[in-house]
Short mmCIF file of C-alpha atoms in Angstrom, two decimals:
data_model
loop_
_atom_site.label_atom_id
_atom_site.label_comp_id
_atom_site.label_asym_id
_atom_site.label_seq_id
_atom_site.Cartn_x
_atom_site.Cartn_y
_atom_site.Cartn_z
CA UNK G 172 -36.13 -28.17 -14.48
CA UNK G 173 -32.14 -27.08 -13.66
CA UNK G 174 -33.93 -24.13 -15.45
CA UNK G 175 -36.27 -23.69 -12.82
CA UNK G 176 -34.16 -24.48 -9.70
CA UNK G 177 -31.61 -21.79 -10.85
CA UNK G 178 -34.30 -19.22 -11.95
CA UNK G 179 -36.30 -20.27 -8.20
CA UNK G 180 -32.93 -19.70 -6.21
CA UNK G 181 -32.75 -16.09 -8.28
CA UNK G 182 -35.59 -14.64 -6.32
CA UNK G 183 -35.78 -17.06 -3.14
CA UNK G 184 -32.19 -18.35 -2.67
CA UNK G 185 -31.84 -21.51 -1.23
CA UNK G 186 -35.36 -22.66 -3.01
CA UNK G 187 -33.69 -24.60 -5.60
CA UNK G 188 -32.26 -26.92 -3.48
CA UNK G 189 -35.09 -27.56 -1.08
CA UNK G 190 -36.74 -28.82 -5.45
CA UNK G 191 -33.39 -30.74 -5.54
CA UNK G 192 -34.11 -32.31 -1.15
CA UNK G 193 -30.99 -30.09 0.14
CA UNK G 194 -32.82 -28.38 2.58
CA UNK G 195 -30.29 -27.21 4.59
CA UNK G 196 -28.10 -26.00 2.13
CA UNK G 197 -31.17 -23.96 1.13
CA UNK G 198 -31.75 -22.95 4.33
CA UNK G 199 -28.19 -21.28 4.27
CA UNK G 200 -28.90 -19.89 1.21
CA UNK G 201 -32.31 -18.42 2.56
CA UNK G 202 -30.10 -16.99 5.99
CA UNK G 203 -27.79 -15.52 4.61
CA UNK G 204 -30.41 -13.84 1.95
CA UNK G 205 -32.56 -12.68 4.87
CA UNK G 206 -29.36 -10.97 6.23
CA UNK G 207 -29.32 -8.80 3.75
CA UNK G 208 -33.07 -7.85 3.50
CA UNK G 209 -32.89 -7.19 7.49
CA UNK G 210 -29.69 -5.93 6.81
CA UNK G 211 -31.82 -3.06 4.74
CA UNK G 212 -35.71 -3.36 6.65
CA UNK G 213 -33.98 -2.46 10.10
CA UNK G 214 -32.01 0.52 9.02
CA UNK G 215 -33.61 2.37 7.35
CA UNK G 216 -36.39 4.71 8.94
CA UNK G 217 -39.34 4.20 6.48
CA UNK G 218 -42.50 3.44 8.85
CA UNK G 219 -45.19 1.32 6.87
CA UNK G 220 -46.92 0.96 9.87
CA UNK G 221 -47.92 4.26 10.58
CA UNK G 222 -48.76 4.87 7.44
CA UNK G 223 -46.02 7.02 6.81
CA UNK G 224 -42.99 6.60 3.78
CA UNK G 225 -40.18 9.43 3.86
CA UNK G 226 -39.55 9.35 -0.35
CA UNK G 227 -35.60 10.66 0.57
CA UNK G 228 -32.81 8.46 -0.82
CA UNK G 229 -31.32 9.52 2.71
CA UNK G 230 -33.70 8.21 5.21
CA UNK G 231 -33.61 4.68 3.52
CA UNK G 232 -31.74 1.45 3.72
CA UNK G 233 -28.12 1.10 4.25
CA UNK G 234 -27.37 -0.05 0.66
CA UNK G 235 -30.16 2.44 -0.97
CA UNK G 236 -28.49 4.84 1.09
CA UNK G 237 -25.52 4.14 0.75
CA UNK G 238 -25.46 3.38 -3.48
CA UNK G 239 -27.39 7.26 -3.17
CA UNK G 240 -24.92 8.46 -1.62
CA UNK G 241 -22.06 7.05 -3.62
CA UNK G 242 -24.15 8.68 -6.97
CA UNK G 243 -24.73 11.91 -5.87
CA UNK G 244 -22.26 12.80 -2.80
CA UNK G 245 -25.20 13.98 -0.69
CA UNK G 246 -27.74 17.01 -1.91
CA UNK G 247 -29.01 19.60 1.40
CA UNK G 248 -25.14 20.86 2.15
CA UNK G 249 -25.28 22.78 5.87
CA UNK G 250 -23.76 26.45 5.80
CA UNK G 251 -24.33 26.91 9.12
CA UNK G 252 -25.43 25.44 12.31
CA UNK G 253 -29.24 25.87 12.06
CA UNK G 254 -29.25 23.29 9.72
CA UNK G 255 -30.43 19.81 11.64
CA UNK G 256 -30.49 17.67 8.37
CA UNK G 257 -27.96 17.75 5.99
CA UNK G 258 -25.79 16.12 3.70
CA UNK G 259 -22.07 15.34 4.60
CA UNK G 260 -20.14 13.96 1.27
CA UNK G 261 -17.50 12.13 2.77
CA UNK G 262 -19.35 10.00 4.76
CA UNK G 263 -21.95 9.49 2.19
CA UNK G 264 -19.03 8.39 -0.15
CA UNK G 265 -17.38 6.03 2.67
CA UNK G 266 -20.44 4.08 3.61
CA UNK G 267 -21.43 4.74 -0.24
CA UNK G 268 -18.09 2.48 -0.77
CA UNK G 269 -18.82 0.12 2.25
CA UNK G 270 -22.42 -1.23 0.88
CA UNK G 271 -21.28 -1.88 -2.43
CA UNK G 272 -18.18 -4.20 -1.99
CA UNK G 273 -20.74 -5.70 0.80
CA UNK G 274 -23.11 -5.88 -2.33
CA UNK G 275 -20.80 -7.65 -4.53
CA UNK G 276 -20.24 -10.31 -1.41
CA UNK G 277 -23.71 -11.60 -1.26
CA UNK G 278 -23.53 -11.12 -4.97
CA UNK G 279 -20.93 -13.64 -5.13
CA UNK G 280 -22.77 -15.68 -2.47
CA UNK G 281 -26.29 -15.10 -4.82
CA UNK G 282 -24.72 -16.08 -7.77
CA UNK G 283 -22.79 -19.24 -6.11
CA UNK G 284 -26.30 -19.86 -4.66
CA UNK G 285 -27.78 -20.39 -8.64
CA UNK G 286 -24.66 -22.09 -9.78
CA UNK G 287 -25.48 -24.58 -7.61
CA UNK G 288 -29.14 -25.22 -8.11
CA UNK G 289 -28.07 -25.69 -11.35
CA UNK G 290 -25.83 -28.19 -11.20
CA UNK G 291 -27.33 -30.62 -8.68
CA UNK G 292 -30.32 -30.33 -10.20
CA UNK G 293 -28.21 -31.50 -13.41
CA UNK G 294 -26.32 -33.92 -11.53
CA UNK G 295 -30.18 -35.50 -10.08
CA UNK G 296 -30.95 -35.59 -13.55
CA UNK G 297 -28.16 -38.09 -14.73
CA UNK G 298 -29.30 -40.30 -11.64
CA UNK G 299 -27.06 -39.29 -9.37
CA UNK G 300 -27.29 -38.93 -5.52
CA UNK G 301 -27.26 -35.02 -4.55
CA UNK G 302 -27.34 -34.56 -0.61
CA UNK G 303 -26.48 -31.56 1.57
CA UNK G 304 -24.01 -33.22 3.15
CA UNK G 305 -21.78 -35.05 0.65
CA UNK G 306 -21.32 -32.50 -0.35
CA UNK G 307 -20.20 -30.68 2.78
CA UNK G 308 -17.96 -32.85 2.82
CA UNK G 309 -16.55 -32.61 -0.50
CA UNK G 310 -15.83 -28.75 0.24
CA UNK G 311 -14.12 -29.18 2.41
CA UNK G 312 -12.52 -31.93 2.08
CA UNK G 313 -11.70 -29.75 -1.93
CA UNK G 314 -11.74 -26.05 -0.40
CA UNK G 315 -10.25 -26.64 2.94
CA UNK G 316 -7.29 -24.06 1.91
CA UNK G 317 -9.61 -21.60 0.32
CA UNK G 318 -11.54 -21.81 3.01
CA UNK G 319 -9.72 -20.46 5.91
CA UNK G 320 -7.55 -18.12 3.74
CA UNK G 321 -10.83 -16.59 2.76
CA UNK G 322 -11.29 -15.07 6.52
CA UNK G 323 -7.49 -13.42 5.95
CA UNK G 324 -8.60 -12.74 2.55
CA UNK G 325 -11.62 -10.26 3.56
CA UNK G 326 -9.92 -8.05 6.46
CA UNK G 327 -7.50 -7.69 3.58
CA UNK G 328 -10.38 -7.08 1.20
CA UNK G 329 -11.59 -4.37 4.13
CA UNK G 330 -8.66 -3.14 6.08
CA UNK G 331 -6.25 -2.42 2.66
CA UNK G 332 -8.25 -2.47 -0.33
CA UNK G 333 -10.77 0.03 0.72
CA UNK G 334 -8.74 2.90 1.71
CA UNK G 335 -6.98 2.49 -1.84
CA UNK G 336 -10.12 2.06 -3.35
CA UNK G 337 -12.04 5.84 -1.59
CA UNK G 338 -8.79 7.00 -2.58
CA UNK G 339 -9.42 6.42 -5.96
CA UNK G 340 -12.81 8.03 -6.02
CA UNK G 341 -11.34 10.80 -3.87
CA UNK G 342 -8.99 11.59 -6.97
CA UNK G 343 -12.06 12.43 -9.05
CA UNK G 344 -13.97 15.11 -6.56
CA UNK G 345 -13.22 18.55 -6.07
CA UNK G 346 -12.26 18.00 -2.35
CA UNK G 347 -10.25 20.30 -1.21
CA UNK G 348 -9.98 23.35 0.84
CA UNK G 349 -12.11 25.68 -1.08
CA UNK G 350 -15.01 22.81 -0.43
CA UNK G 351 -15.32 21.44 2.74
CA UNK G 352 -17.92 19.46 4.19
CA UNK G 353 -20.27 19.42 5.29
CA UNK G 354 -20.68 23.43 4.60
CA UNK G 355 -20.10 22.07 1.00
CA UNK G 356 -20.56 19.55 -1.09
CA UNK G 357 -18.46 17.39 -3.00
CA UNK G 358 -18.80 16.96 -7.46
CA UNK G 359 -17.45 14.60 -9.12
CA UNK G 360 -14.80 15.61 -12.15
CA UNK G 361 -13.68 12.78 -13.63
CA UNK G 362 -10.18 13.11 -14.23
CA UNK G 363 -9.13 16.51 -14.03
CA UNK G 364 -7.67 15.91 -11.06
CA UNK G 365 -5.43 14.02 -12.82
CA UNK G 366 -4.77 16.23 -15.86
CA UNK G 367 -4.00 19.28 -13.64
CA UNK G 368 -0.69 17.38 -12.38
CA UNK G 369 0.84 17.52 -16.04
CA UNK G 370 -1.15 20.27 -18.60
CA UNK G 371 -1.30 22.97 -15.41
CA UNK G 372 2.66 24.40 -15.96
CA UNK G 373 3.35 24.59 -12.01
CA UNK G 374 1.41 21.78 -11.05
CA UNK G 375 2.75 19.23 -13.61
CA UNK G 376 6.77 20.78 -13.22
CA UNK G 377 6.14 19.81 -9.47
CA UNK G 378 5.71 16.59 -9.74
CA UNK G 379 7.61 15.66 -12.25
CA UNK G 380 10.57 16.91 -10.51
CA UNK G 381 9.29 15.84 -6.76
CA UNK G 382 9.37 12.33 -9.10
CA UNK G 383 12.94 12.19 -10.54
CA UNK G 384 14.04 13.52 -7.20
CA UNK G 385 11.98 10.62 -5.42
CA UNK G 386 13.59 8.14 -7.59
CA UNK G 387 17.81 9.34 -7.35
CA UNK G 388 16.99 9.35 -3.60
CA UNK G 389 15.17 6.10 -3.66
CA UNK G 390 17.91 4.62 -5.96
CA UNK G 391 20.85 6.17 -4.58
CA UNK G 392 20.13 5.20 -0.50
CA UNK G 393 19.52 1.83 -1.74
CA UNK G 394 22.40 1.03 -3.55
CA UNK G 395 24.86 3.30 -2.26
CA UNK G 396 23.39 1.48 1.85
CA UNK G 397 24.19 -2.19 -0.51
CA UNK G 398 27.53 -1.40 -1.88
CA UNK G 399 28.65 -0.53 1.78
CA UNK G 400 26.97 -2.98 3.54
CA UNK G 401 28.87 -5.24 0.53
CA UNK G 402 32.03 -4.03 1.80
CA UNK G 403 31.71 -4.24 5.16
CA UNK G 404 30.43 -7.58 4.91
CA UNK G 405 33.40 -9.12 2.53
CA UNK G 406 36.07 -7.27 4.94
CA UNK G 407 33.75 -8.84 7.47
CA UNK G 408 34.20 -12.24 6.69
CA UNK G 409 37.60 -11.53 5.52
CA UNK G 410 40.23 -14.60 6.52
CA UNK G 411 42.28 -11.92 8.21
CA UNK G 412 39.38 -10.77 10.77
CA UNK G 413 39.93 -11.09 14.22
CA UNK G 414 36.59 -10.37 16.03
CA UNK G 415 33.98 -10.95 13.09
CA UNK G 416 31.70 -11.27 16.27
CA UNK G 417 32.28 -7.64 17.61
CA UNK G 418 33.15 -5.97 14.28
CA UNK G 419 29.80 -6.96 13.73
CA UNK G 420 27.96 -5.72 16.48
CA UNK G 421 28.89 -2.32 16.14
CA UNK G 422 28.48 -2.46 13.02
CA UNK G 423 25.12 -3.67 13.29
CA UNK G 424 24.09 -0.38 15.61
CA UNK G 425 22.97 2.46 14.08
CA UNK G 426 20.05 -0.74 12.60
CA UNK G 427 19.61 -1.05 15.45
CA UNK G 428 19.48 2.43 17.37
CA UNK G 429 15.92 3.62 16.01
CA UNK G 430 15.80 5.75 13.11
CA UNK G 431 13.96 8.91 14.25
CA UNK G 432 16.79 8.51 17.07
CA UNK G 433 19.22 8.80 14.58
CA UNK G 434 17.51 11.23 12.09
CA UNK G 435 16.60 13.67 15.84
CA UNK G 436 20.89 13.39 16.13
CA UNK G 437 21.96 14.88 12.22
CA UNK G 438 19.13 16.74 11.72
CA UNK G 439 20.85 18.86 14.59
CA UNK G 440 24.59 18.18 13.97
CA UNK G 441 24.14 19.05 10.18
CA UNK G 442 22.35 22.36 11.40
CA UNK G 443 24.31 25.70 11.25
CA UNK G 444 25.34 25.83 14.36
CA UNK G 445 25.67 22.11 14.64
CA UNK G 446 28.15 19.43 16.21
CA UNK G 447 30.28 19.35 12.46
CA UNK G 448 30.24 23.16 11.24
CA UNK G 449 31.90 23.08 14.51
CA UNK G 450 34.31 21.07 14.45
CA UNK G 451 35.14 22.15 10.92
CA UNK G 452 34.98 25.41 12.13
CA UNK G 453 37.39 25.25 15.12
CA UNK G 454 39.88 22.86 12.49
CA UNK G 455 39.83 26.19 10.16
CA UNK G 456 39.34 24.30 7.30
CA UNK G 457 36.54 26.24 6.78
CA UNK G 458 35.49 30.25 7.55
CA UNK G 459 32.36 30.70 7.54
CA UNK G 460 29.70 27.68 8.54
CA UNK G 461 28.37 25.35 5.17
CA UNK G 462 24.16 25.84 5.08
CA UNK G 463 23.38 22.07 5.04
CA UNK G 464 20.53 21.94 5.76
CA UNK G 465 19.49 25.68 4.16
CA UNK G 466 20.84 23.92 0.73
CA UNK G 467 19.45 22.40 -1.64
CA UNK G 468 22.05 20.46 -3.28
CA UNK G 469 23.15 20.86 0.35
CA UNK G 470 20.25 19.33 2.35
CA UNK G 471 19.71 16.49 -0.64
CA UNK G 472 23.19 15.02 -0.33
CA UNK G 473 22.14 14.93 3.63
CA UNK G 474 19.23 12.81 2.89
CA UNK G 475 20.66 10.47 0.42
CA UNK G 476 24.20 10.05 2.64
CA UNK G 477 22.27 9.42 5.90
CA UNK G 478 19.99 6.83 4.25
CA UNK G 479 22.80 5.08 3.25
CA UNK G 480 24.25 5.72 6.80
CA UNK G 481 21.02 3.70 8.38
CA UNK G 482 20.61 1.06 4.94
CA UNK G 483 23.78 0.44 5.22
CA UNK G 484 23.79 -2.86 8.36
CA UNK G 485 21.14 -4.48 7.00
CA UNK G 486 22.74 -4.99 3.88
CA UNK G 487 26.26 -5.82 5.70
CA UNK G 488 23.65 -8.49 7.79
CA UNK G 489 21.85 -9.77 5.16
CA UNK G 490 25.15 -10.30 3.04
CA UNK G 491 27.28 -12.00 5.15
CA UNK G 492 23.74 -14.29 6.22
CA UNK G 493 24.45 -15.46 2.69
CA UNK G 494 28.36 -15.35 2.59
CA UNK G 495 28.38 -17.92 5.02
CA UNK G 496 26.30 -20.49 3.39
CA UNK G 497 28.69 -20.62 0.56
CA UNK G 498 30.50 -23.37 -0.25
CA UNK G 499 34.17 -23.72 0.94
CA UNK G 500 34.78 -25.90 -2.01
CA UNK G 501 34.25 -23.43 -4.79
CA UNK G 502 36.88 -21.49 -3.23
CA UNK G 503 39.52 -24.28 -2.60
CA UNK G 504 39.02 -25.00 -6.42
CA UNK G 505 40.25 -21.13 -7.29
CA UNK G 506 42.74 -21.89 -5.53
CA UNK G 507 44.07 -24.33 -7.20
CA UNK G 508 43.68 -23.53 -10.68
CA UNK G 509 46.00 -20.27 -9.38
CA UNK G 510 43.13 -17.77 -9.20
CA UNK G 511 43.20 -14.43 -6.24
CA UNK G 512 41.60 -12.93 -3.91
CA UNK G 513 40.04 -10.71 -6.58
CA UNK G 514 38.56 -13.93 -9.05
CA UNK G 515 37.31 -16.34 -5.42
CA UNK G 516 34.74 -12.57 -5.24
CA UNK G 517 33.92 -11.79 -8.81
CA UNK G 518 33.21 -15.16 -10.07
CA UNK G 519 31.54 -17.26 -7.05
CA UNK G 520 31.01 -14.68 -4.38
CA UNK G 521 29.31 -11.86 -5.51
CA UNK G 522 26.95 -13.36 -8.22
CA UNK G 523 25.62 -15.60 -6.04
CA UNK G 524 24.98 -12.63 -3.41
CA UNK G 525 23.48 -10.55 -5.74
CA UNK G 526 21.00 -13.19 -7.16
CA UNK G 527 19.93 -14.51 -3.82
CA UNK G 528 19.52 -10.13 -2.32
CA UNK G 529 18.13 -9.00 -5.55
CA UNK G 530 14.46 -9.22 -4.27
CA UNK G 531 15.59 -7.13 -1.24
CA UNK G 532 16.96 -4.96 -3.44
CA UNK G 533 13.90 -4.42 -4.84
CA UNK G 534 12.26 -3.75 -1.60
CA UNK G 535 14.71 -1.48 -0.16
CA UNK G 536 14.34 0.37 -3.69
CA UNK G 537 10.18 0.23 -1.96
CA UNK G 538 10.17 1.27 0.56
CA UNK G 539 12.62 4.19 0.22
CA UNK G 540 9.99 5.02 -2.56
CA UNK G 541 8.24 5.61 0.34
CA UNK G 542 9.92 6.66 2.83
CA UNK G 543 8.36 9.22 4.49
CA UNK G 544 9.96 9.21 8.35
CA UNK G 545 14.05 9.68 6.71
CA UNK G 546 12.73 13.63 4.70
CA UNK G 547 10.31 15.11 7.65
CA UNK G 548 12.56 13.98 10.20
CA UNK G 549 15.24 15.27 8.70
CA UNK G 550 14.71 18.41 6.73
CA UNK G 551 10.38 18.50 7.06
CA UNK G 552 11.08 18.61 3.02
CA UNK G 553 12.86 22.08 3.13
CA UNK G 554 15.16 25.06 1.93
CA UNK G 555 11.79 25.94 0.14
CA UNK G 556 11.00 25.98 -3.56
CA UNK G 557 8.90 28.72 -4.96
CA UNK G 558 9.49 27.47 -7.81
CA UNK G 559 7.17 24.48 -6.66
CA UNK G 560 3.42 24.22 -5.63
CA UNK G 561 3.58 23.64 -1.63
CA UNK G 562 6.91 21.53 -1.89
CA UNK G 563 10.14 21.70 -1.00
CA UNK G 564 13.62 21.29 -2.15
CA UNK G 565 14.05 17.21 -0.52
CA UNK G 566 10.41 16.68 -0.85
CA UNK G 567 9.31 13.26 -2.05
CA UNK G 568 6.23 12.28 -2.79
CA UNK G 569 4.62 10.72 0.03
CA UNK G 570 5.70 14.30 2.22
CA UNK G 571 4.33 16.77 -0.01
CA UNK G 572 1.45 14.25 0.05
CA UNK G 573 1.31 15.14 3.59
CA UNK G 574 2.00 18.83 3.38
CA UNK G 575 -1.08 18.94 0.63
CA UNK G 576 -3.08 17.19 2.78
CA UNK G 577 -2.15 18.47 6.14
CA UNK G 578 -1.39 21.80 5.80
CA UNK G 579 -2.50 22.61 2.21
CA UNK G 580 -6.07 20.60 2.56
CA UNK G 581 -5.70 19.66 -1.42
CA UNK G 582 -7.09 16.23 -0.61
CA UNK G 583 -7.90 15.53 -4.90
CA UNK G 584 -4.48 16.52 -5.63
CA UNK G 585 -2.81 14.69 -3.09
CA UNK G 586 -5.05 11.43 -3.13
CA UNK G 587 -3.98 11.75 -7.66
CA UNK G 588 -0.41 11.96 -6.61
CA UNK G 589 -1.14 8.69 -4.17
CA UNK G 590 -2.93 6.85 -6.82
CA UNK G 591 0.36 7.40 -9.11
CA UNK G 592 2.64 5.28 -6.71
CA UNK G 593 0.40 3.01 -5.66
CA UNK G 594 0.81 2.39 -9.32
CA UNK G 595 4.61 2.34 -8.99
CA UNK G 596 5.20 0.54 -5.96
CA UNK G 597 3.34 -1.83 -6.75
CA UNK G 598 4.53 -2.70 -10.04
CA UNK G 599 8.19 -2.84 -8.07
CA UNK G 600 6.19 -5.48 -5.86
CA UNK G 601 4.94 -7.45 -8.65
CA UNK G 602 8.43 -8.11 -10.39
CA UNK G 603 9.92 -8.90 -6.83
CA UNK G 604 7.22 -11.45 -6.75
CA UNK G 605 8.31 -12.50 -10.39
CA UNK G 606 11.02 -13.01 -9.25
CA UNK G 607 11.17 -14.94 -6.13
CA UNK G 608 11.36 -18.48 -6.27
CA UNK G 609 7.94 -19.79 -4.74
CA UNK G 610 6.02 -17.62 -7.77
CA UNK G 611 8.52 -19.43 -10.34
CA UNK G 612 8.10 -22.16 -9.08
CA UNK G 613 4.66 -22.30 -9.33
#
């Protein structure tokens, strides 16, 4: 009978529960199946009552058309406006992806429905009393946390995960300026895009160079900002410093001012005719303007220094808070042992600070690795580099993606690079999570 109940629920959802005398639960599962069927029937144009059956998959219901579109990416292009019936590969891909995810959710409910019918029947055969009311009460008491986090998890699935999956799918197509839907249809090309990034010399060289520069920028801007913030925090928290609140307020200004404003100001200041060159020329320090933003070496230096300027106030405030939590008795113990100020900093302050701020360092590296605004608003990726493919000397991976998409319409290559960035960022995030106290306690 257990198998019978499970098989009945597999065909008609909830029928196994009805056999088990759990009518309310069976009605809920059957209603979910009805919703699935109604969505499919109501979104298609298959007119059975009129005796006309359209055979084309594009006229079927939402889920059938979605799976068909995801596999084929369309069959009829639209070379001109005279074609009224046509397929759009991108729309079909998005629809197919959404329908697949929704079907997977329904599939999970279907499996739950089968397992529940089987287990409930097993309990009945053992002589236990099973009812819908007791099941709902048990589910609420034992799975309350899961019920509460489920809506948020579904929102995250559709807002965060589906765009990542869509981007991943684009990497396996030939979506670029030569193949623009609906005028042309896309084709599945497998791993060709990833292979081009590593096999075609100019693509491989550009990717490797931009990746190295991105890593240099992320680590340099982070650790320089951390070092400067640490220095300022130590100096401000020293015993001899007066008006500490005022000093903190002054040094927090670079963080309080919107980053966009600071970047545009620095862009003007470091221009050939900018304030910095004018100051050096008028002081007689230099005889001709320095190409701060038109020379690759200078431009990269300015980008790192600007990132340092924008980032150090955050670390200063963070480290200052950590330092105030250190017990004064520890410092007194070092003084009793004849230790100097350097010994107090090296053996007490620094270990505590590094332990408390290590996750924030990792997160800041992750942020800088993907910091599009710092590059776009300061240098725009310039100066140009003729050895790069659609990238400038200061472009990082994310700004290179911007150039590939909006300027050059190389969507498949941009998607592939985005996936590689996602792998790097998720790796750093996982490392940060595993180092956290909450993860270790779990």
